[in-house]
PDB file of C-alpha atoms in Angstrom:
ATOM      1  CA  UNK A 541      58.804  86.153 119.264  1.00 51.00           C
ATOM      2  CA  UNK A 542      55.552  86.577 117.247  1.00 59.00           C
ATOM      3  CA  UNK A 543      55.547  90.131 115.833  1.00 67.00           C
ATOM      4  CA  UNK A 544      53.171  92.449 116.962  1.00 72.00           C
ATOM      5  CA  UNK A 545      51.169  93.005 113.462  1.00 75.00           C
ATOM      6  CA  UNK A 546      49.992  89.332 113.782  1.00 70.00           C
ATOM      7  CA  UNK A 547      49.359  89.027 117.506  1.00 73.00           C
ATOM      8  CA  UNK A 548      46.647  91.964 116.436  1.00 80.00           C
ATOM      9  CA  UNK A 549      45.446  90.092 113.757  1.00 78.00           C
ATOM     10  CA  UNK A 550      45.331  86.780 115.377  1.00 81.00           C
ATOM     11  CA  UNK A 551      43.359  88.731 118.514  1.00 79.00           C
ATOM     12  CA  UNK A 552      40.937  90.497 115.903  1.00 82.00           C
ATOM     13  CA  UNK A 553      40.063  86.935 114.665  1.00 83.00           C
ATOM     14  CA  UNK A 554      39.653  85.541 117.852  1.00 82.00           C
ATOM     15  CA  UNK A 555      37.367  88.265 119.081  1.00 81.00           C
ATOM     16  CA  UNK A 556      34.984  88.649 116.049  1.00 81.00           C
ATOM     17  CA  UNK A 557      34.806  84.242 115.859  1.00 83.00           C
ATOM     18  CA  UNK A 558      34.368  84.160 120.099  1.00 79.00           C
ATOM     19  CA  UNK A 559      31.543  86.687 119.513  1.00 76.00           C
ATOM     20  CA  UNK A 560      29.871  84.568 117.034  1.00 80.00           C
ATOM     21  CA  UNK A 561      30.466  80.819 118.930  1.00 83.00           C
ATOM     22  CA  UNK A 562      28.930  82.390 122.999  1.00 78.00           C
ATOM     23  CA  UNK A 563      25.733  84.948 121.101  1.00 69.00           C
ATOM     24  CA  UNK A 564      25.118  82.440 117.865  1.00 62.00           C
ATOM     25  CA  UNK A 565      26.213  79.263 118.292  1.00 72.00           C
ATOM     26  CA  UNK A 566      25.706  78.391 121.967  1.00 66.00           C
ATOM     27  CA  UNK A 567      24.437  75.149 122.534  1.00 69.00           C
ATOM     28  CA  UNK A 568      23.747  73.550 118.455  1.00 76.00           C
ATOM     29  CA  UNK A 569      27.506  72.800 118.470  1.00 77.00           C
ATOM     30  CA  UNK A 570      26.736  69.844 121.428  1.00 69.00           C
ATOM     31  CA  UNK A 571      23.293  69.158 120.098  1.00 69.00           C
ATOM     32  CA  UNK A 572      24.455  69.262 116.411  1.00 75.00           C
ATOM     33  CA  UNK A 573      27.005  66.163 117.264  1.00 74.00           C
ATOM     34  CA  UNK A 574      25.751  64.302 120.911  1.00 62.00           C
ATOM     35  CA  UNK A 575      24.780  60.647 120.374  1.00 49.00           C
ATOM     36  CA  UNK A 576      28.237  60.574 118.383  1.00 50.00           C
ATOM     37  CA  UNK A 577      29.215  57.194 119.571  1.00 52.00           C
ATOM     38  CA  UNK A 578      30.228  54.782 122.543  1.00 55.00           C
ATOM     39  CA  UNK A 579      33.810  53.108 123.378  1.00 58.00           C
ATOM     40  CA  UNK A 580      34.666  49.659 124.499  1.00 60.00           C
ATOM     41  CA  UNK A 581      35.365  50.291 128.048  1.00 65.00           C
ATOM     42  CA  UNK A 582      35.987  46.452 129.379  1.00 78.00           C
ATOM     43  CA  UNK A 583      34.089  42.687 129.752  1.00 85.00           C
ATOM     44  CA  UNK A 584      32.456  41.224 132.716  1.00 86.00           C
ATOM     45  CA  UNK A 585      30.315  38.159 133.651  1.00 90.00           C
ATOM     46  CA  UNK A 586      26.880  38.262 132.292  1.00 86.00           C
ATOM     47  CA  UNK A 587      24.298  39.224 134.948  1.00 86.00           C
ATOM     48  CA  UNK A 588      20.658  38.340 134.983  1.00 80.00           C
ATOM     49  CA  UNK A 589      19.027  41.125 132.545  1.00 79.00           C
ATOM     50  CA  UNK A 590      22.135  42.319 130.490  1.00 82.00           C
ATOM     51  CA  UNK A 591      21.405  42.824 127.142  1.00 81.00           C
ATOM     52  CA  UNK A 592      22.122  39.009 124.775  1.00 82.00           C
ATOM     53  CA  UNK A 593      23.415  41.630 122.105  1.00 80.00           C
ATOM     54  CA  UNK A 594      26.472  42.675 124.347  1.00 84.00           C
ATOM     55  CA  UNK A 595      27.674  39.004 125.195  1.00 89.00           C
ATOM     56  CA  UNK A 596      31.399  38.573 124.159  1.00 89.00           C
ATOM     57  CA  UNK A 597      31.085  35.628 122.551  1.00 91.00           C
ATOM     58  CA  UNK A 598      35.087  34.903 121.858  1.00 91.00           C
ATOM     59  CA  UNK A 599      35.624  35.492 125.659  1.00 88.00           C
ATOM     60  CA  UNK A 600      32.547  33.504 126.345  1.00 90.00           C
ATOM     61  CA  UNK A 601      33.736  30.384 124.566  1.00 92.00           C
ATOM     62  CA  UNK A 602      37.390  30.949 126.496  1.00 89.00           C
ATOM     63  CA  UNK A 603      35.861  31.339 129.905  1.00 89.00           C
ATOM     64  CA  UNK A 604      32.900  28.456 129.585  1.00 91.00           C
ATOM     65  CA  UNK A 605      30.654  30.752 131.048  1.00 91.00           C
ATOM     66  CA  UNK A 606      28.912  34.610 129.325  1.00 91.00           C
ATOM     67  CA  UNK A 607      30.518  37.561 129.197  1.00 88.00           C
ATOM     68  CA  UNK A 608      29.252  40.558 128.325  1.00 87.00           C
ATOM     69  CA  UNK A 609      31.352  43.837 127.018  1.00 84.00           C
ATOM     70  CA  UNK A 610      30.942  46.628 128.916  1.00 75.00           C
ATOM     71  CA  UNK A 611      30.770  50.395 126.788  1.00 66.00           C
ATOM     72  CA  UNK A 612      31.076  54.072 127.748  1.00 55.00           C
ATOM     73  CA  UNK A 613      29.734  56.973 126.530  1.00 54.00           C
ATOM     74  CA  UNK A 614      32.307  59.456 124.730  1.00 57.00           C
ATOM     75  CA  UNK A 615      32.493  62.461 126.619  1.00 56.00           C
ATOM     76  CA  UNK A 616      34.876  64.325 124.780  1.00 69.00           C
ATOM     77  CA  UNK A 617      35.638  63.802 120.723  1.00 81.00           C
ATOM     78  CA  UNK A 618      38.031  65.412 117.918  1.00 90.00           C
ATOM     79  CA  UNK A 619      37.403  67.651 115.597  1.00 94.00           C
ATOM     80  CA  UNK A 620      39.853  67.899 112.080  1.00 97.00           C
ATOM     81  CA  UNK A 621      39.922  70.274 109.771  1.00 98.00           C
ATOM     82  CA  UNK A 622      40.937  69.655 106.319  1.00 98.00           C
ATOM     83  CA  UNK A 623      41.759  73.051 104.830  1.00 98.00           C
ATOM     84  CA  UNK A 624      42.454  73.833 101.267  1.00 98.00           C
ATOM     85  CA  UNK A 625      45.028  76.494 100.901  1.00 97.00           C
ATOM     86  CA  UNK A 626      46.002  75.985  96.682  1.00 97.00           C
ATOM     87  CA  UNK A 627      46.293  78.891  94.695  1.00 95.00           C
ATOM     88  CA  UNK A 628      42.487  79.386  94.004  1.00 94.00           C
ATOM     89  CA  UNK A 629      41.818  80.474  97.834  1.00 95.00           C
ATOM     90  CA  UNK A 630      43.507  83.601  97.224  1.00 93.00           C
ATOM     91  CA  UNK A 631      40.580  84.902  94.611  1.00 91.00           C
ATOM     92  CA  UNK A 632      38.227  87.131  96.208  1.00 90.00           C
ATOM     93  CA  UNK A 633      35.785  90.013  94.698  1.00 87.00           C
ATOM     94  CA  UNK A 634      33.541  90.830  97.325  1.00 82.00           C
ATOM     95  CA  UNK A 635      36.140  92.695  99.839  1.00 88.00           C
ATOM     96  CA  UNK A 636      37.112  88.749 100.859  1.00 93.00           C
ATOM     97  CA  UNK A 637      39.176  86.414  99.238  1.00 95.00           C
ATOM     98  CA  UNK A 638      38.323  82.677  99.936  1.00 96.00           C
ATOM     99  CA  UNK A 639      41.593  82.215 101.892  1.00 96.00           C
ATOM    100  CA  UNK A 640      39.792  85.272 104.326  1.00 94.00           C
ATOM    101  CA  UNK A 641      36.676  83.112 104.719  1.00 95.00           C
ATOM    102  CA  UNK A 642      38.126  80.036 105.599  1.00 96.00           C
ATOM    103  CA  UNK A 643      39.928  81.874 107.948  1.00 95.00           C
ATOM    104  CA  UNK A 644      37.051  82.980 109.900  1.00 93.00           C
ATOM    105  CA  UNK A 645      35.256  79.908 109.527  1.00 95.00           C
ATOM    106  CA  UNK A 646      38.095  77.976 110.876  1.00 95.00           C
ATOM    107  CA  UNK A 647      38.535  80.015 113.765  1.00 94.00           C
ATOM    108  CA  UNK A 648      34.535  79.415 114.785  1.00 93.00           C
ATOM    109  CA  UNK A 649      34.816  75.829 114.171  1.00 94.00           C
ATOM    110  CA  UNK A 650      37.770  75.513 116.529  1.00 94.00           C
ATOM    111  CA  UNK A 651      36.862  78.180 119.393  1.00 92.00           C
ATOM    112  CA  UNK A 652      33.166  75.740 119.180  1.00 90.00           C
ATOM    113  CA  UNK A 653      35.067  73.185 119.566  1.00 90.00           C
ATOM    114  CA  UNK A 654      36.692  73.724 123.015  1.00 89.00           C
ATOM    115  CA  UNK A 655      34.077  75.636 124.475  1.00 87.00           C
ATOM    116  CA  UNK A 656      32.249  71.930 124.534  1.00 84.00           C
ATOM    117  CA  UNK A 657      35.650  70.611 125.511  1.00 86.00           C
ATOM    118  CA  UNK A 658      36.326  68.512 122.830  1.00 90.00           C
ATOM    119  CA  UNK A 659      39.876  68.404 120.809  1.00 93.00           C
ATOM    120  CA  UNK A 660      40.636  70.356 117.736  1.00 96.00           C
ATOM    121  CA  UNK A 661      43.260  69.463 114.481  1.00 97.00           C
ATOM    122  CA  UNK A 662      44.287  70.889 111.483  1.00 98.00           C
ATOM    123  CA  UNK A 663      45.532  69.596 108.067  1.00 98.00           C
ATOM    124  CA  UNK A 664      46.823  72.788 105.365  1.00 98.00           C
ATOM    125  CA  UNK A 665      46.673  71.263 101.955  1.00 98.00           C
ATOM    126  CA  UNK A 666      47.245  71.996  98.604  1.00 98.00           C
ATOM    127  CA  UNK A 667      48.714  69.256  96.548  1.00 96.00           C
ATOM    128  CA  UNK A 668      50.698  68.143  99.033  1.00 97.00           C
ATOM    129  CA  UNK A 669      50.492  68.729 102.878  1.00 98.00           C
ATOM    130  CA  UNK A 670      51.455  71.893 104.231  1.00 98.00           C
ATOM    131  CA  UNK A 671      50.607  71.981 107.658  1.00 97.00           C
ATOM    132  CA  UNK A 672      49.385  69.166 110.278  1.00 97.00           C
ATOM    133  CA  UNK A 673      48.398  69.983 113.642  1.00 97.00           C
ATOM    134  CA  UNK A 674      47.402  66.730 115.458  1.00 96.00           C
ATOM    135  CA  UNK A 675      44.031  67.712 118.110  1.00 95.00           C
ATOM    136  CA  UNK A 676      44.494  69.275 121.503  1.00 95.00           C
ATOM    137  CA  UNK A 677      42.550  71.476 123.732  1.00 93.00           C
ATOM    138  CA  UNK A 678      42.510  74.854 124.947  1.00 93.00           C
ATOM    139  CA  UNK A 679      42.663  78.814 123.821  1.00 92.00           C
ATOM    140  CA  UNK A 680      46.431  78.601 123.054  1.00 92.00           C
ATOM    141  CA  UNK A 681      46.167  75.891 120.954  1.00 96.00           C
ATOM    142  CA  UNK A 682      43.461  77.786 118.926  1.00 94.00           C
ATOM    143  CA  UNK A 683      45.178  80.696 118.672  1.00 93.00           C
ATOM    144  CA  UNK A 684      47.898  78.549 116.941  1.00 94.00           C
ATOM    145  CA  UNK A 685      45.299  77.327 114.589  1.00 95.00           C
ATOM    146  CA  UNK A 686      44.611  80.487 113.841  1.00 94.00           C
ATOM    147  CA  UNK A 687      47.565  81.675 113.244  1.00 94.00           C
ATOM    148  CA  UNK A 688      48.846  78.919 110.417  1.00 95.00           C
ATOM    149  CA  UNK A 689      45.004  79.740 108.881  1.00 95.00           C
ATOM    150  CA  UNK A 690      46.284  83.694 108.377  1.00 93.00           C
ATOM    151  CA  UNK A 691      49.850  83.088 107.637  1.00 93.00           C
ATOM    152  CA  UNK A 692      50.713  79.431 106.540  1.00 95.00           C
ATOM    153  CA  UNK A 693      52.815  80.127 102.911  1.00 96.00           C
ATOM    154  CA  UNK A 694      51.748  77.148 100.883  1.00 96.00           C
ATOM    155  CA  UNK A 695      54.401  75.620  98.641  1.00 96.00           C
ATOM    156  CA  UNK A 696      52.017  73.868  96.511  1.00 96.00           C
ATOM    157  CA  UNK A 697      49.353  75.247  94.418  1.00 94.00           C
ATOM    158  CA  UNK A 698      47.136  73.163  93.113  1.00 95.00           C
ATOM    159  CA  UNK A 699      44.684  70.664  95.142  1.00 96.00           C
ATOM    160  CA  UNK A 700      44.833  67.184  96.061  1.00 97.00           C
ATOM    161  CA  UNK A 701      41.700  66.307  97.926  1.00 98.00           C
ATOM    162  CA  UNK A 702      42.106  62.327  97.966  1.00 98.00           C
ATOM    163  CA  UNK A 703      46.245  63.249  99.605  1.00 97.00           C
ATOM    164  CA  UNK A 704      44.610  64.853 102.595  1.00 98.00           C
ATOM    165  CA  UNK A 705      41.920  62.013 103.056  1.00 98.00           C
ATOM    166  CA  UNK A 706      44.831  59.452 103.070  1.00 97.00           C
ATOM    167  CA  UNK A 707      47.117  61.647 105.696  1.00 97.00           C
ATOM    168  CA  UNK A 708      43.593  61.710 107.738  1.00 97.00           C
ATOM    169  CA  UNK A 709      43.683  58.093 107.853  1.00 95.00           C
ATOM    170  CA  UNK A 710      47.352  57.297 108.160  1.00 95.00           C
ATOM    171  CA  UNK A 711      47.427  59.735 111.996  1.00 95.00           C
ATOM    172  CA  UNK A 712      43.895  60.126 112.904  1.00 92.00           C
ATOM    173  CA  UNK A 713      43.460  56.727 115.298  1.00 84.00           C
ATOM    174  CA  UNK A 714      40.328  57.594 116.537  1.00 86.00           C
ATOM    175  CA  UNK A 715      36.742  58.663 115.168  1.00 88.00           C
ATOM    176  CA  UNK A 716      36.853  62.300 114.266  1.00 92.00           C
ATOM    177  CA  UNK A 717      34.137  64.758 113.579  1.00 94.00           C
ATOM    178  CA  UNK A 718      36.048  66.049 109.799  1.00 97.00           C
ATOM    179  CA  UNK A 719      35.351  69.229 108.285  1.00 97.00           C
ATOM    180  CA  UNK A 720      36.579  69.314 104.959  1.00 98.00           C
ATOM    181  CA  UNK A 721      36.467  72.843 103.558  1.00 98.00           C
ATOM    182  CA  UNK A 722      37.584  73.907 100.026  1.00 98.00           C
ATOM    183  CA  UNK A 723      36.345  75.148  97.005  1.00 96.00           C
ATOM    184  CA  UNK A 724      36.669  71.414  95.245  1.00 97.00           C
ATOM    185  CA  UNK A 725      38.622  72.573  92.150  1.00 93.00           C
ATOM    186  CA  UNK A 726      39.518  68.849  92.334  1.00 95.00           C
ATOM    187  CA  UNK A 727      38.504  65.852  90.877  1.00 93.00           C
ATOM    188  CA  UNK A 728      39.149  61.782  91.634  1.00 95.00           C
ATOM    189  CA  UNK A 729      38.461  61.403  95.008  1.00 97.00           C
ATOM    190  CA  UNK A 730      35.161  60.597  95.521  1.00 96.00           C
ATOM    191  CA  UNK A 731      36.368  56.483  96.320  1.00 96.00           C
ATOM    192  CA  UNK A 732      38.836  58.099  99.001  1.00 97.00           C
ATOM    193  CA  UNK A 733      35.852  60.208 100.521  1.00 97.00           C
ATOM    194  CA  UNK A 734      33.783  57.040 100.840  1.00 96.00           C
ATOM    195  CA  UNK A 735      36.429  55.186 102.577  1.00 96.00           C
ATOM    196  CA  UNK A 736      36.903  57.909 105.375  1.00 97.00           C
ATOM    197  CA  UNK A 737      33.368  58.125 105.653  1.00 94.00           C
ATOM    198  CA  UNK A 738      33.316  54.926 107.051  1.00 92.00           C
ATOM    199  CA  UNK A 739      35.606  55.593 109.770  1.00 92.00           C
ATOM    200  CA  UNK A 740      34.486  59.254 110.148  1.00 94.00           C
ATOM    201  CA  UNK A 741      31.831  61.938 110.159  1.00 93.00           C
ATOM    202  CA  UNK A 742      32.774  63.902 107.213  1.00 96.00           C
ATOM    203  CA  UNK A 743      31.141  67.402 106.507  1.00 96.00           C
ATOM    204  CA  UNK A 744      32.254  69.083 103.478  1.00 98.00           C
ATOM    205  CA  UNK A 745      32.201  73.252 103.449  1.00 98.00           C
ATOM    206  CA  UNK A 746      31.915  74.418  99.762  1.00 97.00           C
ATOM    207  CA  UNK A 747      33.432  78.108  99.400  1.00 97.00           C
ATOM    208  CA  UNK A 748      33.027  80.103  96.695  1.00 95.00           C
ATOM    209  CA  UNK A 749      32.970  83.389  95.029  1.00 94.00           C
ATOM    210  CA  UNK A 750      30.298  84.474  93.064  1.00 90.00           C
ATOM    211  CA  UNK A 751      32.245  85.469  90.084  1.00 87.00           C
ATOM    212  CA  UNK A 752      33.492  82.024  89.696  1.00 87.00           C
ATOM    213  CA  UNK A 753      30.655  81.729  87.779  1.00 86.00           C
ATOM    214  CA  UNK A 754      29.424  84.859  86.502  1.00 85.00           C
ATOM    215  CA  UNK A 755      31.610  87.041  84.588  1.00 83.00           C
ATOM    216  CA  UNK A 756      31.244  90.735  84.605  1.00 82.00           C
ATOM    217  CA  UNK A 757      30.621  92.585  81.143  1.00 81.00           C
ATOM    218  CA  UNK A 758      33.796  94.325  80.797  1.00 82.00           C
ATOM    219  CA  UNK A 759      35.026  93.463  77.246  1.00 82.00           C
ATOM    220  CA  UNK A 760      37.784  91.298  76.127  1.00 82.00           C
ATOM    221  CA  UNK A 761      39.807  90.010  79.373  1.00 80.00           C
ATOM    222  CA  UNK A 762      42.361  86.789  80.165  1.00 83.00           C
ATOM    223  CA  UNK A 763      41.782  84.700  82.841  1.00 76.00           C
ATOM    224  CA  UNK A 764      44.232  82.724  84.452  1.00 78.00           C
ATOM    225  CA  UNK A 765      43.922  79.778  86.328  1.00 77.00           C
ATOM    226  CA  UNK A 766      45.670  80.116  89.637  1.00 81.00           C
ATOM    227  CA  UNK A 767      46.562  76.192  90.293  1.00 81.00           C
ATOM    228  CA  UNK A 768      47.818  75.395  86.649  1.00 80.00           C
ATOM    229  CA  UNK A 769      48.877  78.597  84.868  1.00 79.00           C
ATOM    230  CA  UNK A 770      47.009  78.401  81.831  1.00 84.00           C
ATOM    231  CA  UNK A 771      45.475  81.206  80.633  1.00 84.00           C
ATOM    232  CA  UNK A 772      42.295  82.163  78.501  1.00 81.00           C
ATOM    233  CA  UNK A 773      41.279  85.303  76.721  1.00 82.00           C
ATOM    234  CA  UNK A 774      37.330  85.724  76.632  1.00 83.00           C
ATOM    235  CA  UNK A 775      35.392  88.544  75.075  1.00 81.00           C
ATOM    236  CA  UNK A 776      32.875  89.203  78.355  1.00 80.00           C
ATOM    237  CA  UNK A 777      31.096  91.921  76.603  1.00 84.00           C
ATOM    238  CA  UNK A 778      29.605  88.369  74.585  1.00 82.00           C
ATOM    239  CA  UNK A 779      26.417  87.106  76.376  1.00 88.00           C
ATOM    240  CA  UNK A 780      26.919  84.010  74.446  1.00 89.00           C
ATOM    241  CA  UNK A 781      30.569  83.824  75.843  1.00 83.00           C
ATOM    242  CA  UNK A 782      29.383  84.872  79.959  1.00 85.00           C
ATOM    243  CA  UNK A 783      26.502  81.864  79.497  1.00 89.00           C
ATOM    244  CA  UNK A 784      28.946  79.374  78.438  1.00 89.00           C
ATOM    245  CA  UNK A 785      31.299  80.300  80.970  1.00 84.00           C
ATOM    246  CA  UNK A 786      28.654  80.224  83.227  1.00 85.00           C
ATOM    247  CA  UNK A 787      27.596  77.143  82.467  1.00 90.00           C
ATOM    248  CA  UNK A 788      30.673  75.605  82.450  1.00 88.00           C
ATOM    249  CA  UNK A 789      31.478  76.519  86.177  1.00 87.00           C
ATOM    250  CA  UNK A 790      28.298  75.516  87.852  1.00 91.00           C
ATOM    251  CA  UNK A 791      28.095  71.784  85.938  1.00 92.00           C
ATOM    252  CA  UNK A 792      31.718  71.209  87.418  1.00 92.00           C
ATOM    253  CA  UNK A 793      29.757  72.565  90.944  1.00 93.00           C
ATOM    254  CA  UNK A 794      26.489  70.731  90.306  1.00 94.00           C
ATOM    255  CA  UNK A 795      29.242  67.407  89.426  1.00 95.00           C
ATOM    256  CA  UNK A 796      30.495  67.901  93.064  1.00 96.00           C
ATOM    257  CA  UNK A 797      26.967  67.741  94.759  1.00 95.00           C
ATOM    258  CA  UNK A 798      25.931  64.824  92.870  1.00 96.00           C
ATOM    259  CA  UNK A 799      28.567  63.342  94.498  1.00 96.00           C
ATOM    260  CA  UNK A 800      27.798  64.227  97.702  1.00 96.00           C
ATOM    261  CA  UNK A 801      24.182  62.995  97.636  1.00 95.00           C
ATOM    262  CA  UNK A 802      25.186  59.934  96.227  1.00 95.00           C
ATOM    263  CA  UNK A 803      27.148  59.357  99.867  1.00 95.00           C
ATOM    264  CA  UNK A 804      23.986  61.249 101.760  1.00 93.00           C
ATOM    265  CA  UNK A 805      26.602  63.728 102.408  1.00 94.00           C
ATOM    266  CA  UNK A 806      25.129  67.525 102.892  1.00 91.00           C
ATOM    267  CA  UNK A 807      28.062  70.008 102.393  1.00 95.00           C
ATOM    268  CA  UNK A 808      27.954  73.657 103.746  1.00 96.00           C
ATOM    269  CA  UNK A 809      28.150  76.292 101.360  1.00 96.00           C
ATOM    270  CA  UNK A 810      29.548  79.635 102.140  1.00 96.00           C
ATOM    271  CA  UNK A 811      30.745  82.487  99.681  1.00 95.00           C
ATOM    272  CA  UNK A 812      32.955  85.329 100.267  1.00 95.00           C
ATOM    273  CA  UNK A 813      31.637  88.719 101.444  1.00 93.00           C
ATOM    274  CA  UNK A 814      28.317  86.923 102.676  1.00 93.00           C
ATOM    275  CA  UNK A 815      27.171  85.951 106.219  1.00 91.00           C
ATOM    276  CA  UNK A 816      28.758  82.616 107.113  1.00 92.00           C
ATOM    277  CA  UNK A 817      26.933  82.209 110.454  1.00 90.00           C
ATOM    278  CA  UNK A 818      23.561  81.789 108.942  1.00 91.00           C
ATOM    279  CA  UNK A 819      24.958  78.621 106.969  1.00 93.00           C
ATOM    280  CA  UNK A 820      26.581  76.877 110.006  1.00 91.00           C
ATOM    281  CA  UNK A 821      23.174  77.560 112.477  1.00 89.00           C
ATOM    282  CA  UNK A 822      21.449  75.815 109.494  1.00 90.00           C
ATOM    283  CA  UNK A 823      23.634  73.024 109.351  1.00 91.00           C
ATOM    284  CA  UNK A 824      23.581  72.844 113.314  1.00 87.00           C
ATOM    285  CA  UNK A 825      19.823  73.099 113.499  1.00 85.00           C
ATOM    286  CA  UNK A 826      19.701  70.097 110.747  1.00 87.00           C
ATOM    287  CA  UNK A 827      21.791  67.891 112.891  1.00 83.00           C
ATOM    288  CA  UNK A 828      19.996  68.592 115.869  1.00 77.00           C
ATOM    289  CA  UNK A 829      17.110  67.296 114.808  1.00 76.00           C
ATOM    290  CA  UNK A 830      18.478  64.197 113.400  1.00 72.00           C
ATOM    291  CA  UNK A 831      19.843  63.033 116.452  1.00 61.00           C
TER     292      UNK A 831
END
């Protein structure tokens, strides 16, 4: 039996996200991903005005006379998301840790998801998998979702990126509609990305926190990275110190875009403590008008 404490906190989350997805969201989720494909339904003989494109021409030459393949529309489609749960999600400064963001995010994602009827999935990772919930429908099923998302204990704790791309593709059969959220303290997978990309519609979610790259001026402090372990002592009351530090962080975050626009890929970026919704209409509203 679940204990009370997280049926309230599981409810709280579904409340606040179901609030967002019916007053916020309504409608760009379907307009955001319609057009998103056809399936081979089934061949018949080729009638006078059917399209040359659609003739099947290995049935053809076995039957001596055209065929034509025959498609559907998809009515209904999947939805993954790849979550990163390594160490670094649990940093937080602005009354919301990472971890707390994805959360929420996660929760809209999936409650927009079945409100259009469509199938939702989730993949925990750190540097290994954690977690894999193949899509379904339906509130419980959510509420599930949800519930790993608050309360999952990760094993690992650093982040293997190109891992979860190659679990996607070893159990996802069909085209999915991937949202691959993390804060993409990783490196190495950019040839993984570009292979799932051709099988699905990948759309990364960059989360951050804002003093992941801009230290406070509080004197001499140690930092410790929360994936590896190693630790550094910096003297924050140096400007020339904060700048380089600075620095450092946003060229490994400006490395990440690059690599993004090199695929024509156009992440989502969120940060703790800040309005999340705005970024997703955005996004939505983008979409939309691209299809």
């Amino acid at each position: 039996m679940i204990p009370r404490e997280v049926m309230q906190n599981i409810r709280r989350i579904q409340i606040n996200t179901s609030h967002v997805v019916d007053d916020l969201l309504a409608g760009s989720w379907h307009s955001a991903f319609k057009g998103r494909g056809i399936e081979f339904e089934e061949v018949r003989p080729y009638q006078v005005g059917d399209d040359i494109r659609t003739i099947d021409w290995n049935v053809t030459a076995r039957a001596g006379e055209p065929f034509v393949k025959l498609f559907h529309e998809e009515r209904e489609m999947s939805v993954m998301l790849l979550v990163d749960l390594s160490a670094s999600q649990d940093f937080g400064t602005n009354h919301q840790t990472k971890r707390q963001l994805i959360t929420e995010l996660g929760a809209t994602l999936a409650f927009s998801a079945i409100k259009n009827n469509d199938k939702v999935g989730l993949t925990l990772f750190t540097d290994q998998i954690e977690k894999a919930l193949p899509p379904r429908k339906g509130t419980r099923h959510v509420l599930r979702l949800i519930r790993e998302l608050l309360y999952c204990a990760p094993i690992g704790r650093g982040t293997d990126i190109r891992a979860a791309l190659d679990h996607l593709g070893r159990t996802a059969s069909r085209r999915s509609v991937v949202f691959l959220v993390s804060d993409f303290q990783d490196e190495g997978f950019e040839r993984t990305l570009r292979v799932t990309r051709r099988k699905h519609d990948v759309v990364p979610i960059m989360v951050s926190d804002r003093h992941e790259t801009e230290l406070p001026n509080v004197g001499m402090i140690r930092l410790r990275d929360p994936e590896s372990g190693r630790q550094v002592s910096i003297d924050t009351s140096s400007r020339r110190h904060r700048l380089r530090f600075a620095e450092r962080m946003q060229a490994r975050i400006a490395a990440t875009e690059a690599m993004f626009r090199r695929m024509k890929m156009e992440p989502i970026r969120i940060v703790t403590g800040e309005d999340y919704v705005e970024p997703l209409q955005r996004f939505f509203h983008r979409r939309e008008a691209k299809a």
